Short mmCIF file of C-alpha atoms in Angstrom, two decimals:
data_model
loop_
_atom_site.label_atom_id
_atom_site.label_comp_id
_atom_site.label_asym_id
_atom_site.label_seq_id
_atom_site.Cartn_x
_atom_site.Cartn_y
_atom_site.Cartn_z
CA UNK A 1 0.18 0.01 0.17
CA UNK A 2 2.74 2.17 0.94
CA UNK A 3 4.78 1.83 -2.21
CA UNK A 4 1.59 2.34 -4.75
CA UNK A 5 0.73 5.83 -2.74
CA UNK A 6 4.82 6.77 -2.88
CA UNK A 7 4.44 6.06 -6.77
CA UNK A 8 1.66 7.99 -7.36
CA UNK A 9 2.91 10.97 -5.34
CA UNK A 10 5.99 10.99 -7.19
CA UNK A 11 4.13 10.66 -10.36
CA UNK A 12 1.85 13.83 -9.67
CA UNK A 13 4.65 15.71 -8.03
CA UNK A 14 5.12 17.83 -10.82
CA UNK A 15 1.96 19.18 -11.15
CA UNK A 16 2.30 19.76 -7.62
CA UNK A 17 5.22 22.10 -7.94
CA UNK A 18 4.16 23.79 -10.45
CA UNK A 19 0.75 25.06 -8.53
CA UNK A 20 3.31 25.98 -5.59
CA UNK A 21 1.64 23.53 -3.77
CA UNK A 22 2.89 21.53 -0.67
CA UNK A 23 3.74 17.85 -1.44
CA UNK A 24 1.47 15.64 1.50
CA UNK A 25 3.64 14.10 3.90
CA UNK A 26 4.27 10.77 4.69
CA UNK A 27 4.65 10.31 8.36
CA UNK A 28 5.03 7.84 11.13
CA UNK A 29 3.42 7.31 14.06
CA UNK A 30 4.22 5.32 17.07
CA UNK A 31 1.47 2.39 17.83
CA UNK A 32 2.02 0.61 20.95
CA UNK A 33 0.72 -3.04 20.96
CA UNK A 34 0.37 -5.02 24.53
CA UNK A 35 0.88 -8.76 24.26
CA UNK A 36 -0.02 -11.01 27.27
CA UNK A 37 2.21 -14.08 27.82
CA UNK A 38 0.58 -16.58 29.82
CA UNK A 39 2.86 -18.61 32.41
CA UNK A 40 2.14 -20.48 35.35
CA UNK A 41 2.61 -17.21 37.95
CA UNK A 42 3.35 -14.54 38.00
CA UNK A 43 1.39 -13.10 35.07
CA UNK A 44 3.71 -11.14 32.73
CA UNK A 45 2.82 -8.21 30.19
CA UNK A 46 5.36 -7.40 27.31
CA UNK A 47 5.28 -4.54 25.79
CA UNK A 48 6.62 -4.09 22.28
CA UNK A 49 7.00 -0.87 20.10
CA UNK A 50 5.93 -1.19 16.41
CA UNK A 51 6.80 1.53 13.69
CA UNK A 52 3.56 1.79 11.19
CA UNK A 53 3.96 3.89 8.14
CA UNK A 54 0.59 5.59 7.93
CA UNK A 55 0.20 7.99 5.16
CA UNK A 56 -2.14 11.22 5.44
CA UNK A 57 -4.76 10.93 2.64
CA UNK A 58 -3.32 12.56 -0.68
CA UNK A 59 -4.34 15.98 -0.59
CA UNK A 60 -4.90 17.40 -3.81
CA UNK A 61 -3.84 20.89 -4.85
CA UNK A 62 -6.84 22.34 -6.47
CA UNK A 63 -9.54 20.69 -4.57
CA UNK A 64 -12.75 23.23 -5.06
CA UNK A 65 -11.09 25.18 -7.74
CA UNK A 66 -12.72 25.53 -10.99
CA UNK A 67 -11.19 26.37 -14.32
CA UNK A 68 -13.14 28.32 -17.45
CA UNK A 69 -11.82 27.62 -20.47
CA UNK A 70 -13.32 28.97 -24.02
CA UNK A 71 -12.78 27.20 -27.11
CA UNK A 72 -14.66 26.86 -30.34
CA UNK A 73 -17.83 24.40 -30.94
CA UNK A 74 -15.73 21.51 -32.77
CA UNK A 75 -16.42 18.87 -32.00
CA UNK A 76 -12.53 18.56 -32.60
CA UNK A 77 -10.39 20.33 -30.35
CA UNK A 78 -13.10 20.52 -27.90
CA UNK A 79 -13.55 16.96 -27.51
CA UNK A 80 -9.81 16.14 -26.13
CA UNK A 81 -10.18 18.84 -23.70
CA UNK A 82 -13.46 17.73 -22.37
CA UNK A 83 -12.34 14.03 -22.68
CA UNK A 84 -9.29 14.27 -20.42
CA UNK A 85 -10.98 17.11 -17.92
CA UNK A 86 -12.45 14.81 -15.63
CA UNK A 87 -8.95 12.57 -15.47
CA UNK A 88 -7.40 15.87 -14.91
CA UNK A 89 -9.84 16.42 -11.85
CA UNK A 90 -9.37 12.93 -10.48
CA UNK A 91 -5.89 13.87 -10.19
CA UNK A 92 -5.74 17.63 -8.78
CA UNK A 93 -9.13 18.40 -7.64
CA UNK A 94 -9.62 20.86 -10.26
CA UNK A 95 -13.23 21.40 -12.34
CA UNK A 96 -12.27 21.78 -15.81
CA UNK A 97 -15.36 23.68 -17.85
CA UNK A 98 -14.79 23.85 -21.48
CA UNK A 99 -17.55 26.36 -22.84
CA UNK A 100 -17.41 26.19 -26.68
CA UNK A 101 -18.65 29.27 -29.36
CA UNK A 102 -19.08 29.03 -33.15
CA UNK A 103 -15.34 29.70 -34.75
CA UNK A 104 -16.66 33.14 -36.39
CA UNK A 105 -16.95 34.11 -33.02
CA UNK A 106 -14.08 33.15 -31.00
CA UNK A 107 -11.78 35.75 -31.63
CA UNK A 108 -13.84 38.58 -30.72
CA UNK A 109 -15.47 36.69 -27.77
CA UNK A 110 -11.97 36.30 -26.32
CA UNK A 111 -10.98 39.62 -26.83
CA UNK A 112 -13.97 41.33 -25.54
CA UNK A 113 -14.04 39.04 -22.09
CA UNK A 114 -10.59 40.72 -21.72
CA UNK A 115 -10.95 44.10 -22.82
CA UNK A 116 -14.27 44.63 -20.76
CA UNK A 117 -12.46 42.84 -17.37
CA UNK A 118 -15.75 40.66 -17.18
CA UNK A 119 -13.30 37.83 -17.25
CA UNK A 120 -15.47 34.92 -17.47
CA UNK A 121 -13.00 33.02 -18.76
CA UNK A 122 -9.68 31.71 -17.29
CA UNK A 123 -8.22 29.94 -20.36
CA UNK A 124 -8.56 29.88 -23.97
CA UNK A 125 -7.92 27.18 -26.73
CA UNK A 126 -7.21 29.89 -29.85
CA UNK A 127 -5.23 30.56 -33.04
CA UNK A 128 -1.90 31.65 -31.92
CA UNK A 129 -1.58 34.11 -34.43
CA UNK A 130 -4.17 36.03 -32.63
CA UNK A 131 -1.92 36.10 -29.63
CA UNK A 132 -0.75 39.79 -30.24
CA UNK A 133 -3.72 41.43 -29.74
CA UNK A 134 -4.45 40.05 -26.42
CA UNK A 135 -0.74 40.26 -25.25
CA UNK A 136 0.08 43.95 -26.18
CA UNK A 137 -2.45 45.25 -23.55
CA UNK A 138 -1.41 42.79 -20.72
CA UNK A 139 -4.26 40.34 -21.21
CA UNK A 140 -2.07 37.10 -21.36
CA UNK A 141 -0.39 35.48 -18.68
CA UNK A 142 3.34 35.48 -19.55
CA UNK A 143 4.08 31.65 -19.04
CA UNK A 144 8.03 31.67 -19.74
CA UNK A 145 8.91 30.91 -15.88
CA UNK A 146 6.49 27.94 -15.77
CA UNK A 147 7.24 26.07 -18.73
CA UNK A 148 11.19 26.51 -17.72
CA UNK A 149 10.28 25.30 -14.65
CA UNK A 150 8.11 22.37 -15.66
CA UNK A 151 10.20 19.34 -16.75
CA UNK A 152 6.95 17.21 -17.59
CA UNK A 153 6.33 19.38 -20.67
CA UNK A 154 9.31 18.50 -22.40
CA UNK A 155 9.52 21.69 -23.86
CA UNK A 156 12.66 21.16 -26.06
CA UNK A 157 10.75 17.70 -27.67
CA UNK A 158 8.38 20.63 -29.31
CA UNK A 159 9.27 21.52 -32.81
CA UNK A 160 10.99 24.48 -33.24
CA UNK A 161 8.63 26.34 -35.58
CA UNK A 162 5.79 25.58 -33.00
CA UNK A 163 8.40 26.75 -30.11
CA UNK A 164 8.94 29.90 -31.60
CA UNK A 165 5.57 31.00 -33.71
CA UNK A 166 2.66 29.08 -32.21
CA UNK A 167 3.84 29.66 -28.62
CA UNK A 168 6.33 32.98 -28.32
CA UNK A 169 5.91 36.51 -28.87
CA UNK A 170 9.19 38.51 -28.76
CA UNK A 171 11.22 36.37 -26.88
CA UNK A 172 8.46 35.36 -24.43
CA UNK A 173 6.23 32.54 -23.80
CA UNK A 174 2.52 33.13 -23.93
CA UNK A 175 0.64 29.93 -24.99
CA UNK A 176 1.49 26.25 -24.69
CA UNK A 177 1.16 24.27 -28.33
CA UNK A 178 -1.42 21.61 -28.35
CA UNK A 179 -1.68 21.20 -32.07
CA UNK A 180 0.35 21.48 -35.32
CA UNK A 181 -1.30 22.82 -38.33
CA UNK A 182 -0.05 23.05 -42.14
CA UNK A 183 -1.95 22.73 -45.12
CA UNK A 184 -1.52 20.10 -47.69
CA UNK A 185 -2.90 17.84 -49.68
CA UNK A 186 -4.99 14.12 -49.99
CA UNK A 187 -5.22 11.95 -52.76
CA UNK A 188 -6.61 8.67 -52.77
CA UNK A 189 -3.76 6.36 -53.53
CA UNK A 190 -6.19 3.50 -55.04
CA UNK A 191 -7.04 5.95 -57.92
CA UNK A 192 -4.29 7.95 -58.45
CA UNK A 193 -0.47 6.77 -58.80
CA UNK A 194 1.01 10.21 -58.43
CA UNK A 195 0.16 13.17 -56.56
CA UNK A 196 -0.11 16.80 -58.39
CA UNK A 197 3.16 18.46 -58.02
CA UNK A 198 1.53 21.59 -59.89
CA UNK A 199 -2.01 23.25 -59.52
CA UNK A 200 -2.41 22.53 -63.06
CA UNK A 201 -2.28 18.80 -62.33
CA UNK A 202 -4.49 19.45 -59.81
CA UNK A 203 -6.99 20.52 -62.10
CA UNK A 204 -6.50 18.07 -64.18
CA UNK A 205 -6.80 15.58 -61.85
CA UNK A 206 -10.14 16.90 -60.54
CA UNK A 207 -11.72 17.13 -63.85
CA UNK A 208 -10.91 13.48 -64.77
CA UNK A 209 -12.16 11.68 -61.76
CA UNK A 210 -15.19 14.61 -61.06
CA UNK A 211 -18.61 12.61 -61.77
CA UNK A 212 -16.96 8.96 -61.35
CA UNK A 213 -18.18 6.86 -58.99
CA UNK A 214 -15.33 6.44 -56.50
CA UNK A 215 -16.60 4.45 -53.49
CA UNK A 216 -18.83 1.93 -55.25
CA UNK A 217 -22.27 3.07 -54.13
CA UNK A 218 -23.47 3.64 -57.61
CA UNK A 219 -23.21 7.69 -57.20
CA UNK A 220 -21.21 10.24 -58.96
CA UNK A 221 -18.69 11.65 -56.77
CA UNK A 222 -16.29 14.75 -56.71
CA UNK A 223 -12.80 15.45 -58.06
CA UNK A 224 -12.08 17.72 -55.65
CA UNK A 225 -13.40 19.00 -52.09
CA UNK A 226 -12.13 22.21 -50.58
CA UNK A 227 -14.05 23.81 -47.75
CA UNK A 228 -15.79 27.09 -48.78
CA UNK A 229 -17.68 28.22 -46.06
CA UNK A 230 -18.00 31.84 -45.46
CA UNK A 231 -17.60 32.80 -41.75
CA UNK A 232 -15.86 29.46 -40.99
CA UNK A 233 -12.52 28.03 -41.45
CA UNK A 234 -11.89 28.34 -45.19
CA UNK A 235 -10.47 31.43 -45.60
CA UNK A 236 -6.88 29.93 -45.50
CA UNK A 237 -7.21 28.11 -48.66
CA UNK A 238 -7.14 30.66 -51.05
CA UNK A 239 -3.45 31.72 -49.47
CA UNK A 240 -2.77 27.81 -49.61
CA UNK A 241 -3.14 28.22 -53.66
CA UNK A 242 -1.62 31.55 -53.96
CA UNK A 243 1.51 30.94 -51.73
CA UNK A 244 3.30 29.83 -54.79
CA UNK A 245 2.65 32.03 -56.73
CA UNK A 246 3.67 34.98 -54.88
CA UNK A 247 6.47 33.55 -52.63
CA UNK A 248 9.23 32.28 -54.09
CA UNK A 249 12.79 33.79 -52.36
CA UNK A 250 12.47 31.91 -48.90
CA UNK A 251 10.23 32.39 -45.68
CA UNK A 252 11.29 36.00 -45.02
CA UNK A 253 9.99 37.41 -48.21
CA UNK A 254 6.78 37.15 -47.09
CA UNK A 255 3.36 36.07 -49.34
CA UNK A 256 1.00 38.80 -47.66
CA UNK A 257 2.63 42.29 -47.95
CA UNK A 258 5.53 43.75 -49.57
CA UNK A 259 8.15 44.23 -46.69
CA UNK A 260 9.56 47.66 -47.87
CA UNK A 261 6.15 49.21 -48.33
CA UNK A 262 3.50 47.07 -46.67
CA UNK A 263 1.51 47.23 -49.79
CA UNK A 264 -0.86 44.00 -50.22
CA UNK A 265 0.39 41.31 -52.45
CA UNK A 266 -3.39 40.30 -53.34
CA UNK A 267 -3.77 42.69 -56.14
CA UNK A 268 -1.78 41.42 -59.37
CA UNK A 269 -1.50 39.04 -61.63
CA UNK A 270 -0.40 35.88 -59.20
CA UNK A 271 -3.52 36.19 -56.79
CA UNK A 272 -5.47 36.44 -59.64
CA UNK A 273 -4.32 32.90 -60.92
CA UNK A 274 -5.22 31.64 -57.34
CA UNK A 275 -8.62 33.18 -57.69
CA UNK A 276 -9.18 31.47 -61.26
CA UNK A 277 -7.78 28.20 -59.89
CA UNK A 278 -9.72 28.30 -56.20
CA UNK A 279 -12.94 29.22 -58.49
CA UNK A 280 -12.09 26.33 -61.16
CA UNK A 281 -11.85 23.81 -58.12
CA UNK A 282 -15.57 24.54 -57.33
CA UNK A 283 -16.68 22.93 -60.68
CA UNK A 284 -15.38 19.46 -59.81
CA UNK A 285 -16.96 19.69 -55.86
CA UNK A 286 -20.40 18.84 -54.46
CA UNK A 287 -23.04 21.46 -55.46
CA UNK A 288 -22.68 22.85 -52.03
CA UNK A 289 -19.29 23.18 -51.60
CA UNK A 290 -19.83 27.12 -50.78
CA UNK A 291 -21.51 25.98 -47.87
CA UNK A 292 -19.48 22.92 -46.24
CA UNK A 293 -17.07 23.85 -43.79
CA UNK A 294 -13.99 21.51 -43.09
CA UNK A 295 -16.01 18.92 -40.89
CA UNK A 296 -18.16 18.57 -44.14
CA UNK A 297 -15.56 17.99 -46.44
CA UNK A 298 -13.26 15.26 -44.32
CA UNK A 299 -16.73 13.17 -43.99
CA UNK A 300 -16.75 13.51 -47.72
CA UNK A 301 -13.43 12.08 -48.36
CA UNK A 302 -13.58 9.57 -45.74
CA UNK A 303 -16.69 8.18 -46.93
CA UNK A 304 -14.96 7.51 -50.39
CA UNK A 305 -16.96 10.53 -52.36
CA UNK A 306 -13.77 12.85 -53.11
CA UNK A 307 -10.33 12.27 -55.50
CA UNK A 308 -8.37 15.04 -54.00
CA UNK A 309 -8.78 17.55 -51.04
CA UNK A 310 -6.77 20.32 -49.06
CA UNK A 311 -6.94 20.10 -45.42
CA UNK A 312 -4.80 20.33 -42.10
CA UNK A 313 -3.44 16.71 -40.73
CA UNK A 314 -6.89 15.80 -39.87
CA UNK A 315 -7.91 13.60 -42.97
CA UNK A 316 -4.67 11.61 -42.58
CA UNK A 317 -6.17 10.38 -38.95
CA UNK A 318 -9.46 10.22 -39.83
CA UNK A 319 -8.60 8.18 -42.50
CA UNK A 320 -7.77 5.12 -40.08
CA UNK A 321 -11.12 5.45 -38.11
CA UNK A 322 -12.79 2.53 -39.08
CA UNK A 323 -15.97 3.65 -38.05
CA UNK A 324 -16.08 6.28 -40.34
CA UNK A 325 -13.97 5.78 -42.98
CA UNK A 326 -13.62 4.00 -46.48
CA UNK A 327 -10.54 4.70 -47.66
CA UNK A 328 -7.93 2.98 -44.90
CA UNK A 329 -4.72 2.56 -46.64
CA UNK A 330 -6.13 4.41 -49.59
CA UNK A 331 -5.36 7.87 -48.45
CA UNK A 332 -2.06 9.40 -49.41
CA UNK A 333 -0.91 13.52 -48.45
CA UNK A 334 1.28 15.79 -50.42
CA UNK A 335 3.13 18.98 -49.72
CA UNK A 336 0.75 21.80 -51.61
CA UNK A 337 0.99 22.11 -55.29
CA UNK A 338 3.81 24.51 -56.79
CA UNK A 339 3.54 26.95 -59.67
CA UNK A 340 6.02 27.14 -62.72
CA UNK A 341 5.46 30.78 -63.01
CA UNK A 342 6.08 33.69 -59.47
CA UNK A 343 5.25 37.24 -58.99
CA UNK A 344 7.44 39.61 -60.25
CA UNK A 345 6.82 42.45 -57.11
CA UNK A 346 8.05 45.03 -59.33
CA UNK A 347 5.56 45.02 -62.39
CA UNK A 348 2.88 42.85 -60.57
CA UNK A 349 3.37 39.88 -63.84
CA UNK A 350 3.83 36.46 -63.30
CA UNK A 351 7.31 35.27 -64.75
CA UNK A 352 8.79 31.68 -65.54
CA UNK A 353 10.86 30.14 -62.95
CA UNK A 354 14.33 30.21 -63.07
CA UNK A 355 17.08 29.55 -60.96
CA UNK A 356 17.01 33.62 -59.87
CA UNK A 357 13.02 33.43 -59.65
CA UNK A 358 12.53 30.06 -58.04
CA UNK A 359 15.58 29.38 -55.97
CA UNK A 360 14.24 26.68 -53.87
CA UNK A 361 12.21 24.90 -57.02
CA UNK A 362 12.38 21.51 -57.19
CA UNK A 363 12.29 20.11 -60.91
CA UNK A 364 10.99 23.78 -62.07
CA UNK A 365 8.46 23.59 -59.36
CA UNK A 366 7.95 26.28 -56.72
CA UNK A 367 6.67 25.16 -53.79
CA UNK A 368 5.37 27.32 -50.68
CA UNK A 369 3.63 25.46 -48.30
CA UNK A 370 0.92 27.44 -46.02
CA UNK A 371 1.58 26.80 -42.04
CA UNK A 372 -2.13 27.84 -41.87
CA UNK A 373 -3.31 29.00 -38.24
CA UNK A 374 -0.26 27.71 -36.58
CA UNK A 375 -1.85 25.12 -34.55
CA UNK A 376 -4.19 25.46 -31.84
CA UNK A 377 -2.64 26.74 -28.42
CA UNK A 378 -3.73 27.15 -24.69
CA UNK A 379 -3.47 30.70 -23.27
CA UNK A 380 -4.38 32.08 -19.73
CA UNK A 381 -5.96 35.01 -18.72
CA UNK A 382 -3.52 37.37 -16.93
CA UNK A 383 -6.04 38.91 -14.66
CA UNK A 384 -7.62 35.24 -13.45
CA UNK A 385 -6.86 34.26 -9.72
CA UNK A 386 -3.78 32.94 -8.95
CA UNK A 387 -4.72 29.85 -8.09
CA UNK A 388 -6.77 29.59 -11.10
CA UNK A 389 -4.25 30.27 -13.04
CA UNK A 390 -2.05 27.22 -11.32
CA UNK A 391 -4.61 25.15 -12.09
CA UNK A 392 -5.18 26.14 -15.99
CA UNK A 393 -1.67 26.16 -16.45
CA UNK A 394 -1.29 22.93 -15.04
CA UNK A 395 -3.98 21.57 -17.66
CA UNK A 396 -2.49 22.85 -20.45
CA UNK A 397 0.83 21.20 -19.60
CA UNK A 398 -0.72 18.39 -18.70
CA UNK A 399 -2.60 17.86 -22.02
CA UNK A 400 0.57 19.25 -23.72
CA UNK A 401 2.69 16.50 -21.98
CA UNK A 402 3.73 13.34 -24.25
CA UNK A 403 1.66 10.78 -22.43
CA UNK A 404 -1.36 12.62 -23.33
CA UNK A 405 -0.77 14.22 -26.61
CA UNK A 406 1.26 11.43 -28.29
CA UNK A 407 -1.94 9.74 -28.05
CA UNK A 408 -4.08 12.59 -29.12
CA UNK A 409 -2.49 13.47 -32.65
CA UNK A 410 -3.11 9.99 -33.29
CA UNK A 411 -7.14 10.18 -33.22
CA UNK A 412 -9.08 11.95 -36.29
CA UNK A 413 -11.70 13.28 -33.91
CA UNK A 414 -9.16 15.13 -31.83
CA UNK A 415 -8.62 17.71 -34.38
CA UNK A 416 -4.86 18.02 -32.81
CA UNK A 417 -1.89 17.13 -35.57
CA UNK A 418 1.30 16.19 -34.65
CA UNK A 419 3.82 19.27 -33.30
CA UNK A 420 6.47 17.25 -31.06
CA UNK A 421 9.69 15.89 -32.81
CA UNK A 422 9.35 12.64 -31.22
CA UNK A 423 5.73 12.59 -32.67
CA UNK A 424 7.88 12.52 -36.16
CA UNK A 425 10.28 10.26 -35.34
CA UNK A 426 8.02 7.64 -33.63
CA UNK A 427 6.23 6.26 -36.40
CA UNK A 428 4.95 3.02 -34.44
CA UNK A 429 2.68 4.82 -32.20
CA UNK A 430 1.10 5.96 -35.44
CA UNK A 431 1.05 2.46 -36.79
CA UNK A 432 -0.68 1.43 -33.68
CA UNK A 433 -3.23 3.76 -33.97
CA UNK A 434 -4.02 2.00 -37.23
CA UNK A 435 -1.85 3.37 -40.13
CA UNK A 436 0.12 1.13 -42.12
CA UNK A 437 4.04 1.58 -42.13
CA UNK A 438 3.83 3.03 -45.59
CA UNK A 439 0.92 5.29 -44.96
CA UNK A 440 2.79 6.72 -41.55
CA UNK A 441 5.63 7.55 -43.49
CA UNK A 442 3.38 9.39 -46.71
CA UNK A 443 1.71 11.21 -43.71
CA UNK A 444 4.56 12.21 -41.49
CA UNK A 445 6.52 12.88 -44.34
CA UNK A 446 4.29 15.22 -46.18
CA UNK A 447 4.14 17.53 -43.02
CA UNK A 448 7.86 17.13 -42.48
CA UNK A 449 8.43 18.22 -46.23
CA UNK A 450 5.97 21.11 -45.18
CA UNK A 451 7.84 22.17 -42.08
CA UNK A 452 11.24 22.01 -43.38
CA UNK A 453 10.79 23.84 -46.94
CA UNK A 454 12.75 26.81 -46.58
CA UNK A 455 10.06 28.54 -48.99
CA UNK A 456 7.86 27.68 -46.05
CA UNK A 457 4.90 30.71 -45.75
CA UNK A 458 4.32 32.06 -42.34
CA UNK A 459 0.52 32.85 -41.53
CA UNK A 460 -0.10 36.18 -40.87
CA UNK A 461 0.48 37.65 -37.28
CA UNK A 462 0.33 41.16 -37.17
CA UNK A 463 -1.91 43.37 -34.81
CA UNK A 464 -5.46 42.61 -35.79
CA UNK A 465 -4.72 39.73 -38.23
CA UNK A 466 -7.82 38.54 -37.96
CA UNK A 467 -9.38 41.92 -39.43
CA UNK A 468 -7.40 41.46 -42.30
CA UNK A 469 -8.21 37.48 -43.22
CA UNK A 470 -11.54 36.34 -41.47
CA UNK A 471 -13.20 40.01 -42.13
CA UNK A 472 -11.69 41.22 -45.55
CA UNK A 473 -10.25 38.84 -47.23
CA UNK A 474 -12.98 36.20 -46.25
CA UNK A 475 -15.74 38.22 -47.23
CA UNK A 476 -13.95 39.26 -50.50
CA UNK A 477 -13.32 36.06 -51.60
CA UNK A 478 -16.81 34.51 -50.97
CA UNK A 479 -18.43 36.83 -52.80
CA UNK A 480 -16.41 36.32 -55.99
CA UNK A 481 -17.12 32.62 -55.51
CA UNK A 482 -20.88 33.11 -55.19
CA UNK A 483 -20.73 35.28 -58.54
CA UNK A 484 -21.49 38.37 -56.61
CA UNK A 485 -18.31 40.36 -57.66
CA UNK A 486 -15.97 40.29 -60.39
CA UNK A 487 -12.31 38.81 -59.69
CA UNK A 488 -10.92 42.27 -60.41
CA UNK A 489 -13.25 43.67 -57.91
CA UNK A 490 -12.81 40.45 -55.08
CA UNK A 491 -8.64 41.66 -55.51
CA UNK A 492 -9.57 45.75 -55.21
CA UNK A 493 -11.72 45.05 -52.25
CA UNK A 494 -9.01 43.08 -50.41
CA UNK A 495 -6.08 45.57 -51.35
CA UNK A 496 -8.30 48.53 -50.29
CA UNK A 497 -9.60 46.79 -47.15
CA UNK A 498 -6.14 45.80 -45.97
CA UNK A 499 -4.95 49.36 -47.05
CA UNK A 500 -7.49 50.66 -44.58
CA UNK A 501 -6.68 48.51 -41.48
CA UNK A 502 -2.84 49.81 -42.33
CA UNK A 503 -3.54 52.98 -42.46
CA UNK A 504 -5.17 52.91 -39.06
CA UNK A 505 -3.66 51.25 -37.08
CA UNK A 506 0.25 53.07 -38.39
CA UNK A 507 1.76 51.60 -41.63
CA UNK A 508 5.30 51.65 -40.09
CA UNK A 509 3.93 49.74 -37.08
CA UNK A 510 2.29 47.18 -39.15
CA UNK A 511 5.47 47.01 -41.08
CA UNK A 512 7.56 46.68 -38.49
CA UNK A 513 5.49 43.75 -36.79
CA UNK A 514 5.27 41.83 -40.08
CA UNK A 515 9.09 42.30 -40.91
CA UNK A 516 9.54 41.09 -37.07
CA UNK A 517 7.30 37.96 -37.63
CA UNK A 518 8.96 36.49 -40.95
CA UNK A 519 12.58 36.62 -39.06
CA UNK A 520 10.74 34.03 -36.98
CA UNK A 521 13.42 31.06 -36.30
CA UNK A 522 12.22 27.47 -37.66
#
């Protein structure tokens, strides 16, 4: 009994230390036992002292503490928080309440709660690119010292990009990565021998398979499935197409603004080409594609109805779930298609790829994989009670630690994708989750190709990036796809809207912030 209790104390001591709470002590007490020894005469009593180790009950450092965590409706992302919350309660006593809102409301819901001092929420799981709008006013807790004193989190095992982009701002840590995000392509390996290297090849394959019965149910299926729902998570996909045409000189070149003038790069031949491609993919998709969120397109792919798709890492793990997928061992992943022409920023025209214009090209194709979103991360309200902040940090650390995260990233319904170096290196855990060794190598290899690319495109992380992308960009692209405005009007609307925000916030300040984010270490 004592050995089991001691083991439990050792296993949990790190959480207790993080919270600054005393470790329950094991004490000794002296028990007097009287033993009667019967003899003829006289009767003697022998007193024997016996030391019995009696531990005090294990104290739970956060007994009675409640932590309110806000995230989006999901079910992905919210699911692992909700599932592991009770386990954390059993360990620590802290009750984890997960509050969910639609994705379109999440940014503003967090900002309003913090800025008004309502402080209804103690922690947030959100897009790390938004953190600047919460950090600069002092709303988010600085977690640097906590992380430094938390060996259980194994911080150095988190891939450098996610440590530096998803977690850090100006050298200080403000969020705990729970997920790693990159856009990439998916294809049916039973239908397509070689994945598309360029967007022209993507369109050709989509046209070839559109209208065929791809899952044997007798109904015509789709060549391409891409989420395009307005007010959801679709607005990143246009950048995934445009990136290869706009950025060719490496990560520091950037794909959103000119690094000398802060003028938008979304009103030229390169972005026009991307809009044309994006619009054409709609011809090869479901008839209601403009109203589909990522959960919808994922379900279509796993049910065998799509030859190609674009997504984060979720399809790779959803495809191995036998309860929802008919494409086990029929799903391949690939780095985003590239371009053979790229933007000349001086003229706004497309020019052919060569050694100068596309120094990182592979076989003449410029790839610019997009680190869309950056991965869901947990941050803490700086105005929360100290004990609540301790509990919130302990919970995010618990979720991030390898024992939990190494499992969660292999489960499709979590929405969590790999972000630890060990998760890429240990292929066995993926095989145990249901991937074949070949599928695991393919899936993780596509993410690694993106992560290691010298021409990787970083997502926008400047003040009010949500307005630039989720408001102006999303609105204009959605209107274009719906036929409400022309291609030229779409580009001009984005350009004017972005310029208005930049002027409002200060061009010099926004340019400095943009340049700073492009220098992030990968």
